[in-house]
Coordinates of N, CA, C and O and ligand atoms in Angstrom, one line a residue:
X1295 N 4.0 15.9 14.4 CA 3.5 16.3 13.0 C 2.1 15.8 12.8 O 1.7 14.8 13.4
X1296 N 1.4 16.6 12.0 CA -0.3 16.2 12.0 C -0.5 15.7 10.8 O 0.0 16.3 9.8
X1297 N -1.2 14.4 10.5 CA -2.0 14.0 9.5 C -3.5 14.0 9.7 O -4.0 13.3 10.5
X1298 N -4.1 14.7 9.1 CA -5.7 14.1 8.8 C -6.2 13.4 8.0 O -5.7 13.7 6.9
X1299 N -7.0 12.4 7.9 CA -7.6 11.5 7.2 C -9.3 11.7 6.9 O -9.8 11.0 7.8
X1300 N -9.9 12.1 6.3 CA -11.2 12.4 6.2 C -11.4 11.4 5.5 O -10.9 10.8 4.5
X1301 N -12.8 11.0 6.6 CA -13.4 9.7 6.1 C -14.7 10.0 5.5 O -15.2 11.1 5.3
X1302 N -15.2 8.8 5.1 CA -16.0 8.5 3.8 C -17.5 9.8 4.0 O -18.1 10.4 3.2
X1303 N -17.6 9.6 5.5 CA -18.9 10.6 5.4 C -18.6 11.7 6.0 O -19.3 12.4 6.7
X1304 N -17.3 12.0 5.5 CA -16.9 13.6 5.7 C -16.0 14.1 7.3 O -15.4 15.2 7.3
X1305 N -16.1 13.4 8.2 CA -15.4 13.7 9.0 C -13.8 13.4 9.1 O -13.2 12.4 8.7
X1306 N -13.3 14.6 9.8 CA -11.9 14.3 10.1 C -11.2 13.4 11.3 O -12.0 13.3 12.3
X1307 N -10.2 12.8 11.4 CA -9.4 12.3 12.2 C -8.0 13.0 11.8 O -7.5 13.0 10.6
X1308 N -7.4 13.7 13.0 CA -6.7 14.8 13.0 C -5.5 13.9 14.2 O -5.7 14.1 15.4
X1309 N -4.5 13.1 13.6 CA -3.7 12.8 14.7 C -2.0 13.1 14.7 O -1.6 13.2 13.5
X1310 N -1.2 13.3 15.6 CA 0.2 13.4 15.8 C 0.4 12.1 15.0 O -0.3 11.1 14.7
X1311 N 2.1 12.6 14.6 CA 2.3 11.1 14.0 C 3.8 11.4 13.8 O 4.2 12.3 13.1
X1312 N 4.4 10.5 14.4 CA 5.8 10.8 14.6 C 7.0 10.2 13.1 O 6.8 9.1 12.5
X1313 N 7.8 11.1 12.8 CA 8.6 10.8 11.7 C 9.0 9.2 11.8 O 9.1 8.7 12.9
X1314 N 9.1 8.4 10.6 CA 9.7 7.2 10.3 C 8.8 6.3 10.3 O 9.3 5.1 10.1
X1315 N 7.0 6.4 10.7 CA 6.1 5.8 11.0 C 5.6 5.5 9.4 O 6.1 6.3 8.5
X1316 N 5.0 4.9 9.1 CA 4.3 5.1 7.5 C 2.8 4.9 7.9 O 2.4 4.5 9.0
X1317 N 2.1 5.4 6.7 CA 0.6 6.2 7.3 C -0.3 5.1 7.7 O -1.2 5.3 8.5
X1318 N -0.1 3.8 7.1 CA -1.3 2.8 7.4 C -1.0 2.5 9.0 O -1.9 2.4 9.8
X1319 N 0.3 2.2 9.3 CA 0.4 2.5 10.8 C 0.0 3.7 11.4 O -0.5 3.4 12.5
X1320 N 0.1 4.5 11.2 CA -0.7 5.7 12.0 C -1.7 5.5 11.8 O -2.4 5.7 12.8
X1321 N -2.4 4.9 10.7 CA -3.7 5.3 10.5 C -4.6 4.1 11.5 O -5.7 4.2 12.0
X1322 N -3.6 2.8 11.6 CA -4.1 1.7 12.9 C -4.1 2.3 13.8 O -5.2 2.5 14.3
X1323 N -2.7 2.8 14.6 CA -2.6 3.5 16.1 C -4.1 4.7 16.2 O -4.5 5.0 17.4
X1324 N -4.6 5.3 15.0 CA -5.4 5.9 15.4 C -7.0 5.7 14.8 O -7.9 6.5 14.5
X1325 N -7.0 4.2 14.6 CA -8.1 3.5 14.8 C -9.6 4.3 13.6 O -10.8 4.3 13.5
X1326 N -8.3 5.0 12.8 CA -9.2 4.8 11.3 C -9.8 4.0 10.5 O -9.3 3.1 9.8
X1327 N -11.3 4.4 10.7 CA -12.0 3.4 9.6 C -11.7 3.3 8.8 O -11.2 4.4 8.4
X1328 N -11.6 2.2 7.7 CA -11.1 2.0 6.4 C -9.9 1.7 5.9 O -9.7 1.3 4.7
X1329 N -9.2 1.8 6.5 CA -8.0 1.5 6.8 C -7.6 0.3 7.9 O -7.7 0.2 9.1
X1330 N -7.2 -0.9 6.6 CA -6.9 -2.0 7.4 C -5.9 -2.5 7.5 O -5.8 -3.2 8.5
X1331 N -4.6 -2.4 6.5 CA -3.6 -3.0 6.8 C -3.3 -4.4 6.8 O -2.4 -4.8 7.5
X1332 N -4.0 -5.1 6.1 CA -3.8 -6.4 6.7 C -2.8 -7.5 6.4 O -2.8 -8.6 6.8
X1333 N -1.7 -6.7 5.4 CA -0.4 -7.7 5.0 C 0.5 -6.9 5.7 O 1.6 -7.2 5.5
X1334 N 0.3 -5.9 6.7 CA 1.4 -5.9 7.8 C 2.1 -4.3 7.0 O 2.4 -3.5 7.8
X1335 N 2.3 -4.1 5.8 CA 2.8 -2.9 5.2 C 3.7 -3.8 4.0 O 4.5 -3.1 3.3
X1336 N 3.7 -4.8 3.8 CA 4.4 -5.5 2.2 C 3.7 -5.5 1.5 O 3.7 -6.5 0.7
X1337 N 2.9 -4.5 1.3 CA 2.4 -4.0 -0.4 C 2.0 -5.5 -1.0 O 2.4 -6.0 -2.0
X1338 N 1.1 -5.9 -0.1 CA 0.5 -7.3 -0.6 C -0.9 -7.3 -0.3 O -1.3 -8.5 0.0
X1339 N -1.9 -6.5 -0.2 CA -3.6 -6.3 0.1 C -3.7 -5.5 -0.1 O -4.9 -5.6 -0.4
X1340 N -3.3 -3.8 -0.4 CA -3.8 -3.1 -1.0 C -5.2 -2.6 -0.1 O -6.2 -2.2 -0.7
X1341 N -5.0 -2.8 1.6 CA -6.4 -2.3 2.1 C -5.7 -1.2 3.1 O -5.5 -1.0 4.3
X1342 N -5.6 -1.0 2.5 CA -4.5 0.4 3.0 C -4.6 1.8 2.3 O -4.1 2.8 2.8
X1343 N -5.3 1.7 1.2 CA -5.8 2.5 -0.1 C -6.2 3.7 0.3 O -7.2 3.8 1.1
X1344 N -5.6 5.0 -0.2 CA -6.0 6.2 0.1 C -5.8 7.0 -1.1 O -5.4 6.6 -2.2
X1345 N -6.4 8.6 -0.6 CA -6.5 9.3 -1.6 C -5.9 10.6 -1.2 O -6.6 11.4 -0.6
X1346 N -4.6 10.8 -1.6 CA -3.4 12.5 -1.1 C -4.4 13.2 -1.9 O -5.0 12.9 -2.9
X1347 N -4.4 14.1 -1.2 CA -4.6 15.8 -1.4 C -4.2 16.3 -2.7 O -3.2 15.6 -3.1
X1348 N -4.4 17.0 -3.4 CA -3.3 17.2 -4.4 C -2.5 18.2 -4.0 O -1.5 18.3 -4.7
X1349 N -2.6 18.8 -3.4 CA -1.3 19.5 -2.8 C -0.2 18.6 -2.3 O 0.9 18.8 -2.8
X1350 N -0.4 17.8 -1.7 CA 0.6 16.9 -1.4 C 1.1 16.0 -1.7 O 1.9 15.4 -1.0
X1351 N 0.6 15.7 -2.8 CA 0.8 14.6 -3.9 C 2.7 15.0 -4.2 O 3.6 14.4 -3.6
X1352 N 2.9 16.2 -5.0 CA 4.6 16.1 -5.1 C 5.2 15.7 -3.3 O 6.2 15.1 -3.5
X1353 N 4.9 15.8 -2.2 CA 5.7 15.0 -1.3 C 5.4 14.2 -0.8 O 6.0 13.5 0.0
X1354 N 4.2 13.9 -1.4 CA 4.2 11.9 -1.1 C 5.0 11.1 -1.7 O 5.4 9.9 -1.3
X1355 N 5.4 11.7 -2.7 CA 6.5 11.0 -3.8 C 5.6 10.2 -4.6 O 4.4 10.1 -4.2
X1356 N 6.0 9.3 -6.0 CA 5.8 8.7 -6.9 C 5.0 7.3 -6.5 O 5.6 6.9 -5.6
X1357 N 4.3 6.8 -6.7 CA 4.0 5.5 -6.3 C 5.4 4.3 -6.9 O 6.3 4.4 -7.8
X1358 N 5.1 3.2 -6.1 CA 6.4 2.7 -6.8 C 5.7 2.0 -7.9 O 4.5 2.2 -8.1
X1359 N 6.6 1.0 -8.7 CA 5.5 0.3 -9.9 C 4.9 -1.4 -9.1 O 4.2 -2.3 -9.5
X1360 N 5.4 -1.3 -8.2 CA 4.5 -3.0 -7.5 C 3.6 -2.3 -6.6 O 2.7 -3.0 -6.1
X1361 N 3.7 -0.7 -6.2 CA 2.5 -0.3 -5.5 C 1.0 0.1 -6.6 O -0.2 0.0 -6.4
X1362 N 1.7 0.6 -7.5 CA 0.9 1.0 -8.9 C 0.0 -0.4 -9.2 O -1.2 -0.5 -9.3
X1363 N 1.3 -1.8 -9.5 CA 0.1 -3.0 -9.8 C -1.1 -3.2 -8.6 O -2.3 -3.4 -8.9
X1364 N -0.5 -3.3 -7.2 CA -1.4 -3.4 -6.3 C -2.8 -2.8 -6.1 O -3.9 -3.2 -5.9
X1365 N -2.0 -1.1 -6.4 CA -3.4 -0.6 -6.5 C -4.7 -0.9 -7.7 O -5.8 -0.3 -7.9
X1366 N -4.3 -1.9 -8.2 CA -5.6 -2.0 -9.8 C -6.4 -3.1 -8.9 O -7.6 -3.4 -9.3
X1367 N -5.7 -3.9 -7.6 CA -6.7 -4.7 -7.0 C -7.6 -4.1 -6.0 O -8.6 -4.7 -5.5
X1368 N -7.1 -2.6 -5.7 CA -7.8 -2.0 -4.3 C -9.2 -1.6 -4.5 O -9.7 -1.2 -5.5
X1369 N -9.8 -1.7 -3.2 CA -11.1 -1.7 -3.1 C -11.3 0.2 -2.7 O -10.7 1.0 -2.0
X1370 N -12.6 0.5 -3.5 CA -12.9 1.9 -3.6 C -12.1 2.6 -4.9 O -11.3 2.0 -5.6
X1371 N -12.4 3.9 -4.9 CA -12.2 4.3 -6.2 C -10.8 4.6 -6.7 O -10.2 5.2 -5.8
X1372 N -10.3 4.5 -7.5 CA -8.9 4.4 -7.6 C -8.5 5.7 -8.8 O -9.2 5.9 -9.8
X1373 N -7.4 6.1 -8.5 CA -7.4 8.0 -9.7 C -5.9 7.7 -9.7 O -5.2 6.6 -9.6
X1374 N -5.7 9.3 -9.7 CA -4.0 9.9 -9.7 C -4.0 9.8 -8.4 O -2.9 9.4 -7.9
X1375 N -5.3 10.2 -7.4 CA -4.8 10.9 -6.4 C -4.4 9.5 -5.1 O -4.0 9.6 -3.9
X1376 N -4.6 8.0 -5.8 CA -4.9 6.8 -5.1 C -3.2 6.3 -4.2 O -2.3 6.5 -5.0
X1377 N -2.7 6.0 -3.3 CA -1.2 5.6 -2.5 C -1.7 4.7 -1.7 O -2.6 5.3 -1.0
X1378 N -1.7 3.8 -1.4 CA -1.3 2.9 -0.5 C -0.3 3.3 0.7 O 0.9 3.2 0.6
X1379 N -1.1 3.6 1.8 CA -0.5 4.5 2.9 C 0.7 3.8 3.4 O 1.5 4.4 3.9
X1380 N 0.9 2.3 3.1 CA 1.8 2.1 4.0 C 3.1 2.2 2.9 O 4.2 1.7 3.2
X1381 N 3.1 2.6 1.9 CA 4.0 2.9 1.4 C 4.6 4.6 1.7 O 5.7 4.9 1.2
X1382 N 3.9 5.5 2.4 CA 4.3 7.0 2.7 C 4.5 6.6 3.9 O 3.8 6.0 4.6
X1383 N 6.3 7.2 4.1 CA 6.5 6.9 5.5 C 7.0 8.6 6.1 O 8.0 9.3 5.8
X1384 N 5.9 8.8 7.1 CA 5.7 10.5 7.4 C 7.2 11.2 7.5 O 8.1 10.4 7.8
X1385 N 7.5 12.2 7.4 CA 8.6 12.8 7.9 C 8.4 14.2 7.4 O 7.9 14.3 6.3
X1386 N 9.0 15.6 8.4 CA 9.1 16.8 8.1 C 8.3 17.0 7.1 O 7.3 17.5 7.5
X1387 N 8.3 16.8 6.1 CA 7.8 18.0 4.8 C 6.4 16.9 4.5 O 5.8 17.0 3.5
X1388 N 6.2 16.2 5.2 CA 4.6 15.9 5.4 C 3.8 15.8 6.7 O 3.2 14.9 7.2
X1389 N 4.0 17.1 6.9 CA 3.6 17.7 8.2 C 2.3 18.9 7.7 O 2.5 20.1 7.3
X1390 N 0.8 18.2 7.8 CA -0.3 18.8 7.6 C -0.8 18.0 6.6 O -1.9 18.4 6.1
X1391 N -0.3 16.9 6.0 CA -0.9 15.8 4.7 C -2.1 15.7 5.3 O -2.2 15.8 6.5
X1392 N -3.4 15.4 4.3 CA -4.7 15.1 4.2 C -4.8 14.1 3.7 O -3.9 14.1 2.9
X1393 N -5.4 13.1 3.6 CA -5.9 12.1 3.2 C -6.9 11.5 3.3 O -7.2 11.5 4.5
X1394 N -7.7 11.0 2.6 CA -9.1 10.7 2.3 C -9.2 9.6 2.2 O -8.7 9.2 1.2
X1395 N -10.2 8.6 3.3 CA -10.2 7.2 3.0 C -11.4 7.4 1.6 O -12.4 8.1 1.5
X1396 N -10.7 6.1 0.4 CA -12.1 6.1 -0.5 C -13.7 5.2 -0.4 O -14.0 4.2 0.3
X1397 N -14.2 5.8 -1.2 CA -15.2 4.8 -0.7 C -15.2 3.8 -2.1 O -16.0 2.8 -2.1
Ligands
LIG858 S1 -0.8 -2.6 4.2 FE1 -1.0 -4.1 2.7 S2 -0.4 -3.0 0.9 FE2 -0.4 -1.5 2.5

């Protein structure tokens, strides 16, 4: 299954990403800038901060409400469109998701 991540100066990173993975881990295994991860995926740094597509915002699902507080600490610009990757964990019906590291 493909995720892209378009980074800050416009280019894509276009990688496979196998179901049950969540995106800040993909987005390590495939050595995306901007994406750091650095509490491991326990929604505790908030450097994981991304921006869904709005198309695929209904299958990213809801943010949770301790992802929602986290996000008011995250660095770059923060909207509707803002998730904390390691909280989307890829499967089938997010197969072609885009995501945009912010700046
Ligand atoms: S990796 Fe720390 S909140 Fe996502």
């Amino acid at each position: 299954m493909k995720v892209t991540w378009v980074l800050p100066g416009g280019e894509d990173v276009v990688a496979d990403v196998a179901a049950g993975l969540n995106l800040m881990e993909a987005a390590q295994n495939n050595n995306v800038a901007g994406i750091q991860g650095e509490c491991g995926g326990s929604l505790s740094c908030a450097t994981c901060h991304v921006h869904v597509a709005e198309d695929w915002r209904d299958k990213a699902g809801e943010k949770g409400e301790f992802e929602e507080a986290m996000l008011e600490m995250a660095d770059g610009d923060v909207s509707d469109a803002s998730r904390l990757s390691c909280q989307i964990v890829m499967s089938d019906d997010l197969d072609g998701i885009r995501l945009t590291v912010p700046t």
